[in-house]
Amino acid sequence: GQLDALTYGGIYRAVSLDIKEPAYLRDVFIEAKAEGDFRIYTATVGETVGCTLQAEIRSPAGSRALYSGELSLPIVGTLNGVHPWSVEHPFLYTLTVRLIRPGTSGLPDRVLDEKSTRFGFRTIQFVAGGFYLNGQRVELRGLNRHQSYAYQGYAMPDSIQQLDAQLLKKQLGCNAVRTSHYPQSPAFLDACDELGLLVFVEMPGWQHIGDEAWQAQALQNCREMVCQCRNHPSIFLWGARISGSSDNEAFYKRTNEAIHRLDPTRPTAGSRSTRKSQLLEDVYAYDDYSYAGRGAGCENRAAVTGAAEDSRCAGIAARNFGRISYCVNSARVEGGEAAGIGCENGGYYPSGLYLAERAVIEGCENSGEIIGKAGGRATAGGVAVTVNNYTLKNCKIKMNQHGL
C-alpha cells in the first residue's frame, strides 16, 4: 500500500566499532524495583566455560556495591536505602558487569569484557485508579514527538535531541512523551532518563502490515527495540502494534509474546483507529478524531473498546480539534475496571518549524484543551501533540493555560 509518510535511509547517527575478545558480553539487562530488589541478566558469546561474572552497582553519590554470579543464573540481590527513579527525582544508578576468566598457574584473573549501563530503581503499574509509579499515582501530561527536522531529517546532533527532552520537561511541564514510530536517538532517551520524562516507545512502522517476510523483519525490529532500550528507567510502555494498523491476531500475538519474554517488567500497548479492536496488549490505545471543540473531552469508553464484552478492558476515547489527533490508552486489569491514558497519534514537531507562529500557538492551545478535558474522566492522564514547533514562548503559555 501507500503511506503519506517519509522515512529516511542511510546512516544519520554516530557509528562505532567494538573490538572484542573471542568471549564477550553480548547483553546486560537489570530489573530493579523501587524497594531495592534487583535481578541482573547477561548474555555471552564465545567460549566462557569456567568464567564468572562480577557486577558493580554505583549509586548517584558514588558508593559502590559488588556482587558475584554464574553465567547460567541471574545475579539477584537487594540494595538497601536506594533512591527510586521518579519524574520529580530521577535518580540514576550505574551497573557495570565484568566477564572474568579465573587465573591459572599463579596468574591473576583476567577481565575479558565489561559493560556499563545506567538504570533506575522504580516500579510501574496500571490499575483501576490510574497509572502508578513507585506506588504513587502520576497523572500523565505530555506530547507526541517525531525526530524529523526541517531540511535535515533525522540527522541532528545529540545536543539537539537532548534539547527536545529539555523543552518538553522544563518549558512545557510535560512528564511523558510518545515517540513515533521508529528507533529514537539514544541521546533523547538518555536525556529523558536524566530529566524524569516518561517514554512510550513504539515498534517501527505505520499502518502497513506486509507479507510473512515483512512480518518476520518487523518482529525482529520489535525484539531489537526492547533489547536496545530496556535499561532506560524512563520507558514505561512498549508499543507492540504497528501504529494505526488494523488487527492481525497471529502477528500481534507474536509481538506481545516477544516483548514480554524479553522484558516482563513493562506493559505493552499499541495505537489503533478502529473501534472495538482486538485487545492483545496490556494497555488499550485508540486514535479518536471526533472532538469538535466543545463538550466532554472523552467519548463513552464501552463504545470504543467494547468493554461490555470484556470487563478486563475499560477504554476511554478522547477527541480531536482541528489537526490534533488523539489516542487513548486504558490498562487491562483482570477482574476490574481499568484506567486510561491519552496519547496522540500524529505529530509533526519538529519538522514543522517553518509554520507560522499563529498556527503554532493554535496547535499548542488545542493540545492543552484536549488534555485538560480528557483528564478527570477516570483517566491516567493525556499525551497530545502540538502539530508544529513547541519551542516558542507563546506555545508554553498556551499549554499552561490549559493546565499542562
mmCIF file of N, CA, C and O in Angstrom, residues 111-185:
data_model
loop_
_atom_site.group_PDB
_atom_site.id
_atom_site.type_symbol
_atom_site.label_atom_id
_atom_site.label_comp_id
_atom_site.label_asym_id
_atom_site.label_seq_id
_atom_site.Cartn_x
_atom_site.Cartn_y
_atom_site.Cartn_z
ATOM 1 N N VAL A 111 39.979 -9.924 33.079
ATOM 2 C CA VAL A 111 38.690 -9.371 32.667
ATOM 3 C C VAL A 111 38.620 -9.422 31.148
ATOM 4 O O VAL A 111 39.349 -8.716 30.451
ATOM 5 N N LEU A 112 37.742 -10.273 30.621
ATOM 6 C CA LEU A 112 37.607 -10.414 29.178
ATOM 7 C C LEU A 112 36.767 -9.296 28.566
ATOM 8 O O LEU A 112 36.996 -8.873 27.434
ATOM 9 N N ASP A 113 35.778 -8.849 29.319
ATOM 10 C CA ASP A 113 34.887 -7.818 28.785
ATOM 11 C C ASP A 113 34.141 -7.170 29.940
ATOM 12 O O ASP A 113 34.000 -7.765 31.025
ATOM 13 N N GLU A 114 33.672 -5.967 29.722
ATOM 14 C CA GLU A 114 32.797 -5.326 30.693
ATOM 15 C C GLU A 114 31.804 -4.414 29.973
ATOM 16 O O GLU A 114 32.115 -3.835 28.929
ATOM 17 N N LYS A 115 30.607 -4.314 30.538
ATOM 18 C CA LYS A 115 29.561 -3.444 30.015
ATOM 19 C C LYS A 115 29.006 -2.601 31.142
ATOM 20 O O LYS A 115 28.788 -3.102 32.255
ATOM 21 N N SER A 116 28.771 -1.338 30.847
ATOM 22 C CA SER A 116 28.176 -0.431 31.822
ATOM 23 C C SER A 116 26.890 0.151 31.258
ATOM 24 O O SER A 116 26.796 0.449 30.062
ATOM 25 N N THR A 117 25.906 0.303 32.120
ATOM 26 C CA THR A 117 24.637 0.899 31.719
ATOM 27 C C THR A 117 24.034 1.623 32.902
ATOM 28 O O THR A 117 24.199 1.212 34.053
ATOM 29 N N ARG A 118 23.344 2.712 32.626
ATOM 30 C CA ARG A 118 22.621 3.403 33.684
ATOM 31 C C ARG A 118 21.222 2.792 33.826
ATOM 32 O O ARG A 118 20.644 2.292 32.863
ATOM 33 N N PHE A 119 20.668 2.877 35.024
ATOM 34 C CA PHE A 119 19.332 2.352 35.274
ATOM 35 C C PHE A 119 18.745 3.073 36.479
ATOM 36 O O PHE A 119 19.420 3.881 37.141
ATOM 37 N N GLY A 120 17.497 2.779 36.769
ATOM 38 C CA GLY A 120 16.848 3.356 37.929
ATOM 39 C C GLY A 120 16.033 2.307 38.664
ATOM 40 O O GLY A 120 15.503 1.373 38.058
ATOM 41 N N PHE A 121 15.944 2.445 39.966
ATOM 42 C CA PHE A 121 15.064 1.594 40.764
ATOM 43 C C PHE A 121 13.670 2.214 40.726
ATOM 44 O O PHE A 121 13.467 3.328 41.209
ATOM 45 N N ARG A 122 12.720 1.519 40.104
ATOM 46 C CA ARG A 122 11.355 2.025 40.087
ATOM 47 C C ARG A 122 10.391 0.907 39.751
ATOM 48 O O ARG A 122 10.753 -0.103 39.159
ATOM 49 N N THR A 123 9.134 1.104 40.157
ATOM 50 C CA THR A 123 8.076 0.132 39.928
ATOM 51 C C THR A 123 6.928 0.832 39.222
ATOM 52 O O THR A 123 6.481 1.895 39.659
ATOM 53 N N ILE A 124 6.447 0.258 38.107
ATOM 54 C CA ILE A 124 5.350 0.858 37.356
ATOM 55 C C ILE A 124 4.151 -0.082 37.349
ATOM 56 O O ILE A 124 4.300 -1.301 37.349
ATOM 57 N N GLN A 125 2.950 0.529 37.334
ATOM 58 C CA GLN A 125 1.734 -0.274 37.407
ATOM 59 C C GLN A 125 0.550 0.530 36.892
ATOM 60 O O GLN A 125 0.404 1.722 37.212
ATOM 61 N N PHE A 126 -0.293 -0.109 36.088
ATOM 62 C CA PHE A 126 -1.585 0.443 35.708
ATOM 63 C C PHE A 126 -2.664 -0.315 36.486
ATOM 64 O O PHE A 126 -2.744 -1.537 36.410
ATOM 65 N N VAL A 127 -3.489 0.425 37.227
ATOM 66 C CA VAL A 127 -4.581 -0.178 37.980
ATOM 67 C C VAL A 127 -5.835 0.647 37.736
ATOM 68 O O VAL A 127 -5.822 1.625 36.975
ATOM 69 N N ALA A 128 -6.935 0.270 38.394
ATOM 70 C CA ALA A 128 -8.212 0.937 38.149
ATOM 71 C C ALA A 128 -8.145 2.430 38.420
ATOM 72 O O ALA A 128 -8.834 3.215 37.770
ATOM 73 N N GLY A 129 -7.337 2.842 39.366
ATOM 74 C CA GLY A 129 -7.270 4.256 39.711
ATOM 75 C C GLY A 129 -6.341 5.078 38.853
ATOM 76 O O GLY A 129 -6.232 6.289 39.033
ATOM 77 N N GLY A 130 -5.623 4.461 37.920
ATOM 78 C CA GLY A 130 -4.736 5.218 37.063
ATOM 79 C C GLY A 130 -3.372 4.574 36.936
ATOM 80 O O GLY A 130 -3.191 3.371 37.167
ATOM 81 N N PHE A 131 -2.382 5.398 36.594
ATOM 82 C CA PHE A 131 -1.000 4.944 36.439
ATOM 83 C C PHE A 131 -0.249 5.252 37.721
ATOM 84 O O PHE A 131 -0.323 6.372 38.256
ATOM 85 N N TYR A 132 0.492 4.261 38.224
ATOM 86 C CA TYR A 132 1.231 4.414 39.473
ATOM 87 C C TYR A 132 2.714 4.165 39.232
ATOM 88 O O TYR A 132 3.101 3.179 38.610
ATOM 89 N N LEU A 133 3.519 5.082 39.733
ATOM 90 C CA LEU A 133 4.968 4.972 39.690
ATOM 91 C C LEU A 133 5.478 4.930 41.117
ATOM 92 O O LEU A 133 5.251 5.869 41.892
ATOM 93 N N ASN A 134 6.100 3.824 41.487
ATOM 94 C CA ASN A 134 6.605 3.629 42.855
ATOM 95 C C ASN A 134 5.494 3.762 43.888
ATOM 96 O O ASN A 134 5.688 4.299 44.979
ATOM 97 N N GLY A 135 4.304 3.279 43.530
ATOM 98 C CA GLY A 135 3.183 3.318 44.455
ATOM 99 C C GLY A 135 2.458 4.641 44.527
ATOM 100 O O GLY A 135 1.456 4.757 45.248
ATOM 101 N N GLN A 136 2.910 5.632 43.783
ATOM 102 C CA GLN A 136 2.283 6.950 43.783
ATOM 103 C C GLN A 136 1.596 7.194 42.450
ATOM 104 O O GLN A 136 2.188 6.970 41.392
ATOM 105 N N ARG A 137 0.350 7.681 42.496
ATOM 106 C CA ARG A 137 -0.371 7.947 41.267
ATOM 107 C C ARG A 137 0.265 9.127 40.533
ATOM 108 O O ARG A 137 0.545 10.172 41.126
ATOM 109 N N VAL A 138 0.491 8.957 39.242
ATOM 110 C CA VAL A 138 1.050 10.010 38.396
ATOM 111 C C VAL A 138 0.051 10.298 37.279
ATOM 112 O O VAL A 138 -0.314 9.397 36.522
ATOM 113 N N GLU A 139 -0.412 11.521 37.179
ATOM 114 C CA GLU A 139 -1.291 11.899 36.089
ATOM 115 C C GLU A 139 -0.428 12.327 34.911
ATOM 116 O O GLU A 139 0.303 13.315 34.975
ATOM 117 N N LEU A 140 -0.518 11.571 33.852
ATOM 118 C CA LEU A 140 0.363 11.772 32.703
ATOM 119 C C LEU A 140 -0.062 12.996 31.908
ATOM 120 O O LEU A 140 -1.234 13.164 31.577
ATOM 121 N N ARG A 141 0.917 13.836 31.584
ATOM 122 C CA ARG A 141 0.694 15.036 30.784
ATOM 123 C C ARG A 141 1.864 15.157 29.816
ATOM 124 O O ARG A 141 3.008 15.331 30.233
ATOM 125 N N GLY A 142 1.606 15.037 28.532
ATOM 126 C CA GLY A 142 2.742 15.062 27.630
ATOM 127 C C GLY A 142 2.389 15.296 26.186
ATOM 128 O O GLY A 142 1.251 15.628 25.846
ATOM 129 N N LEU A 143 3.378 15.099 25.333
ATOM 130 C CA LEU A 143 3.252 15.349 23.903
ATOM 131 C C LEU A 143 3.866 14.208 23.103
ATOM 132 O O LEU A 143 4.707 13.465 23.593
ATOM 133 N N ASN A 144 3.436 14.120 21.870
ATOM 134 C CA ASN A 144 3.988 13.190 20.897
ATOM 135 C C ASN A 144 5.265 13.801 20.289
ATOM 136 O O ASN A 144 5.356 15.014 20.152
ATOM 137 N N ARG A 145 6.217 12.964 19.916
ATOM 138 C CA ARG A 145 7.479 13.504 19.388
ATOM 139 C C ARG A 145 7.989 12.733 18.188
ATOM 140 O O ARG A 145 8.208 11.518 18.257
ATOM 141 N N HIS A 146 8.137 13.416 17.073
ATOM 142 C CA HIS A 146 8.893 12.909 15.934
ATOM 143 C C HIS A 146 10.291 13.524 15.987
ATOM 144 O O HIS A 146 10.463 14.633 16.489
ATOM 145 N N GLN A 147 11.283 12.837 15.468
ATOM 146 C CA GLN A 147 12.635 13.383 15.487
ATOM 147 C C GLN A 147 13.081 13.839 14.104
ATOM 148 O O GLN A 147 14.268 13.991 13.842
ATOM 149 N N SER A 148 12.150 14.099 13.222
ATOM 150 C CA SER A 148 12.463 14.591 11.885
ATOM 151 C C SER A 148 12.453 16.113 11.877
ATOM 152 O O SER A 148 11.473 16.741 12.262
ATOM 153 N N TYR A 149 13.553 16.694 11.441
ATOM 154 C CA TYR A 149 13.722 18.139 11.460
ATOM 155 C C TYR A 149 13.655 18.702 10.037
ATOM 156 O O TYR A 149 14.111 18.062 9.089
ATOM 157 N N ALA A 150 13.103 19.883 9.934
ATOM 158 C CA ALA A 150 13.023 20.534 8.628
ATOM 159 C C ALA A 150 14.420 20.659 8.028
ATOM 160 O O ALA A 150 15.365 21.062 8.697
ATOM 161 N N TYR A 151 14.542 20.257 6.780
ATOM 162 C CA TYR A 151 15.748 20.384 5.958
ATOM 163 C C TYR A 151 16.843 19.390 6.333
ATOM 164 O O TYR A 151 17.759 19.176 5.558
ATOM 165 N N GLN A 152 16.816 18.791 7.519
ATOM 166 C CA GLN A 152 17.888 17.883 7.935
ATOM 167 C C GLN A 152 17.401 16.486 8.288
ATOM 168 O O GLN A 152 18.214 15.617 8.596
ATOM 169 N N GLY A 153 16.106 16.268 8.257
ATOM 170 C CA GLY A 153 15.591 14.943 8.550
ATOM 171 C C GLY A 153 15.965 14.478 9.944
ATOM 172 O O GLY A 153 15.797 15.199 10.922
ATOM 173 N N TYR A 154 16.497 13.247 10.033
ATOM 174 C CA TYR A 154 16.886 12.684 11.329
ATOM 175 C C TYR A 154 18.319 13.051 11.716
ATOM 176 O O TYR A 154 18.750 12.748 12.831
ATOM 177 N N ALA A 155 19.054 13.662 10.816
ATOM 178 C CA ALA A 155 20.498 13.852 11.018
ATOM 179 C C ALA A 155 20.778 15.103 11.840
ATOM 180 O O ALA A 155 21.302 16.102 11.343
ATOM 181 N N MET A 156 20.438 15.045 13.118
ATOM 182 C CA MET A 156 20.715 16.140 14.036
ATOM 183 C C MET A 156 21.622 15.644 15.154
ATOM 184 O O MET A 156 21.538 14.477 15.558
ATOM 185 N N PRO A 157 22.477 16.499 15.692
ATOM 186 C CA PRO A 157 23.428 16.060 16.724
ATOM 187 C C PRO A 157 22.732 15.751 18.048
ATOM 188 O O PRO A 157 21.566 16.108 18.266
ATOM 189 N N ASP A 158 23.484 15.104 18.937
ATOM 190 C CA ASP A 158 22.940 14.731 20.241
ATOM 191 C C ASP A 158 22.421 15.943 21.008
ATOM 192 O O ASP A 158 21.420 15.846 21.723
ATOM 193 N N SER A 159 23.093 17.061 20.886
ATOM 194 C CA SER A 159 22.698 18.246 21.654
ATOM 195 C C SER A 159 21.276 18.683 21.322
ATOM 196 O O SER A 159 20.530 19.131 22.214
ATOM 197 N N ILE A 160 20.865 18.550 20.073
ATOM 198 C CA ILE A 160 19.516 18.934 19.679
ATOM 199 C C ILE A 160 18.511 17.898 20.148
ATOM 200 O O ILE A 160 17.398 18.237 20.565
ATOM 201 N N GLN A 161 18.875 16.626 20.104
ATOM 202 C CA GLN A 161 17.997 15.581 20.631
ATOM 203 C C GLN A 161 17.757 15.806 22.126
ATOM 204 O O GLN A 161 16.624 15.674 22.622
ATOM 205 N N GLN A 162 18.816 16.154 22.845
ATOM 206 C CA GLN A 162 18.683 16.411 24.280
ATOM 207 C C GLN A 162 17.844 17.658 24.541
ATOM 208 O O GLN A 162 17.063 17.703 25.504
ATOM 209 N N LEU A 163 17.981 18.637 23.676
ATOM 210 C CA LEU A 163 17.215 19.870 23.832
ATOM 211 C C LEU A 163 15.712 19.596 23.738
ATOM 212 O O LEU A 163 14.920 20.205 24.469
ATOM 213 N N ASP A 164 15.306 18.699 22.854
ATOM 214 C CA ASP A 164 13.894 18.346 22.750
ATOM 215 C C ASP A 164 13.344 17.882 24.095
ATOM 216 O O ASP A 164 12.259 18.288 24.515
ATOM 217 N N ALA A 165 14.076 16.987 24.758
ATOM 218 C CA ALA A 165 13.622 16.483 26.054
ATOM 219 C C ALA A 165 13.556 17.604 27.081
ATOM 220 O O ALA A 165 12.621 17.672 27.894
ATOM 221 N N GLN A 166 14.534 18.510 27.047
ATOM 222 C CA GLN A 166 14.537 19.625 27.994
ATOM 223 C C GLN A 166 13.344 20.550 27.763
ATOM 224 O O GLN A 166 12.716 21.026 28.719
ATOM 225 N N LEU A 167 13.011 20.801 26.498
ATOM 226 C CA LEU A 167 11.867 21.652 26.191
ATOM 227 C C LEU A 167 10.577 21.015 26.702
ATOM 228 O O LEU A 167 9.721 21.701 27.288
ATOM 229 N N LEU A 168 10.437 19.734 26.466
ATOM 230 C CA LEU A 168 9.232 19.042 26.903
ATOM 231 C C LEU A 168 9.072 19.095 28.417
ATOM 232 O O LEU A 168 7.984 19.360 28.931
ATOM 233 N N LYS A 169 10.140 18.839 29.133
ATOM 234 C CA LYS A 169 10.058 18.752 30.599
ATOM 235 C C LYS A 169 10.130 20.125 31.265
ATOM 236 O O LYS A 169 9.302 20.456 32.136
ATOM 237 N N LYS A 170 11.101 20.925 30.881
ATOM 238 C CA LYS A 170 11.369 22.160 31.602
ATOM 239 C C LYS A 170 10.483 23.324 31.166
ATOM 240 O O LYS A 170 10.014 24.106 31.996
ATOM 241 N N GLN A 171 10.270 23.473 29.855
ATOM 242 C CA GLN A 171 9.497 24.611 29.383
ATOM 243 C C GLN A 171 7.999 24.340 29.348
ATOM 244 O O GLN A 171 7.203 25.227 29.655
ATOM 245 N N LEU A 172 7.624 23.121 28.944
ATOM 246 C CA LEU A 172 6.203 22.830 28.784
ATOM 247 C C LEU A 172 5.600 22.060 29.955
ATOM 248 O O LEU A 172 4.396 21.848 29.996
ATOM 249 N N GLY A 173 6.418 21.648 30.891
ATOM 250 C CA GLY A 173 5.894 20.976 32.069
ATOM 251 C C GLY A 173 5.367 19.577 31.809
ATOM 252 O O GLY A 173 4.551 19.076 32.584
ATOM 253 N N CYS A 174 5.819 18.928 30.745
ATOM 254 C CA CYS A 174 5.373 17.566 30.460
ATOM 255 C C CYS A 174 6.064 16.573 31.392
ATOM 256 O O CYS A 174 7.182 16.801 31.847
ATOM 257 N N ASN A 175 5.379 15.469 31.645
ATOM 258 C CA ASN A 175 6.049 14.368 32.344
ATOM 259 C C ASN A 175 6.050 13.088 31.508
ATOM 260 O O ASN A 175 6.487 12.044 31.985
ATOM 261 N N ALA A 176 5.546 13.166 30.249
ATOM 262 C CA ALA A 176 5.502 11.982 29.387
ATOM 263 C C ALA A 176 5.645 12.397 27.935
ATOM 264 O O ALA A 176 5.307 13.522 27.558
ATOM 265 N N VAL A 177 6.136 11.458 27.119
ATOM 266 C CA VAL A 177 6.282 11.687 25.684
ATOM 267 C C VAL A 177 6.073 10.359 24.969
ATOM 268 O O VAL A 177 6.441 9.302 25.484
ATOM 269 N N ARG A 178 5.441 10.420 23.814
ATOM 270 C CA ARG A 178 5.303 9.245 22.965
ATOM 271 C C ARG A 178 6.214 9.411 21.758
ATOM 272 O O ARG A 178 6.159 10.424 21.069
ATOM 273 N N THR A 179 7.066 8.437 21.490
ATOM 274 C CA THR A 179 7.978 8.512 20.356
ATOM 275 C C THR A 179 7.336 7.843 19.145
ATOM 276 O O THR A 179 6.654 6.831 19.268
ATOM 277 N N SER A 180 7.556 8.412 17.980
ATOM 278 C CA SER A 180 6.881 7.937 16.772
ATOM 279 C C SER A 180 7.845 7.840 15.602
ATOM 280 O O SER A 180 8.626 8.744 15.397
ATOM 281 N N HIS A 181 7.691 6.866 14.821
ATOM 282 C CA HIS A 181 7.313 5.470 15.037
ATOM 283 C C HIS A 181 8.488 4.653 14.534
ATOM 284 O O HIS A 181 8.365 3.876 13.599
ATOM 285 N N TYR A 182 9.645 4.888 15.113
ATOM 286 C CA TYR A 182 10.913 4.342 14.622
ATOM 287 C C TYR A 182 11.936 4.497 15.750
ATOM 288 O O TYR A 182 11.672 5.173 16.756
ATOM 289 N N PRO A 183 13.102 3.886 15.642
ATOM 290 C CA PRO A 183 14.099 3.992 16.722
ATOM 291 C C PRO A 183 14.507 5.434 16.975
ATOM 292 O O PRO A 183 14.960 6.137 16.075
ATOM 293 N N GLN A 184 14.335 5.876 18.207
ATOM 294 C CA GLN A 184 14.681 7.239 18.586
ATOM 295 C C GLN A 184 16.160 7.337 18.939
ATOM 296 O O GLN A 184 16.816 6.346 19.252
ATOM 297 N N SER A 185 16.659 8.539 18.909
ATOM 298 C CA SER A 185 18.057 8.779 19.244
ATOM 299 C C SER A 185 18.351 8.341 20.683
ATOM 300 O O SER A 185 17.617 8.694 21.604
#
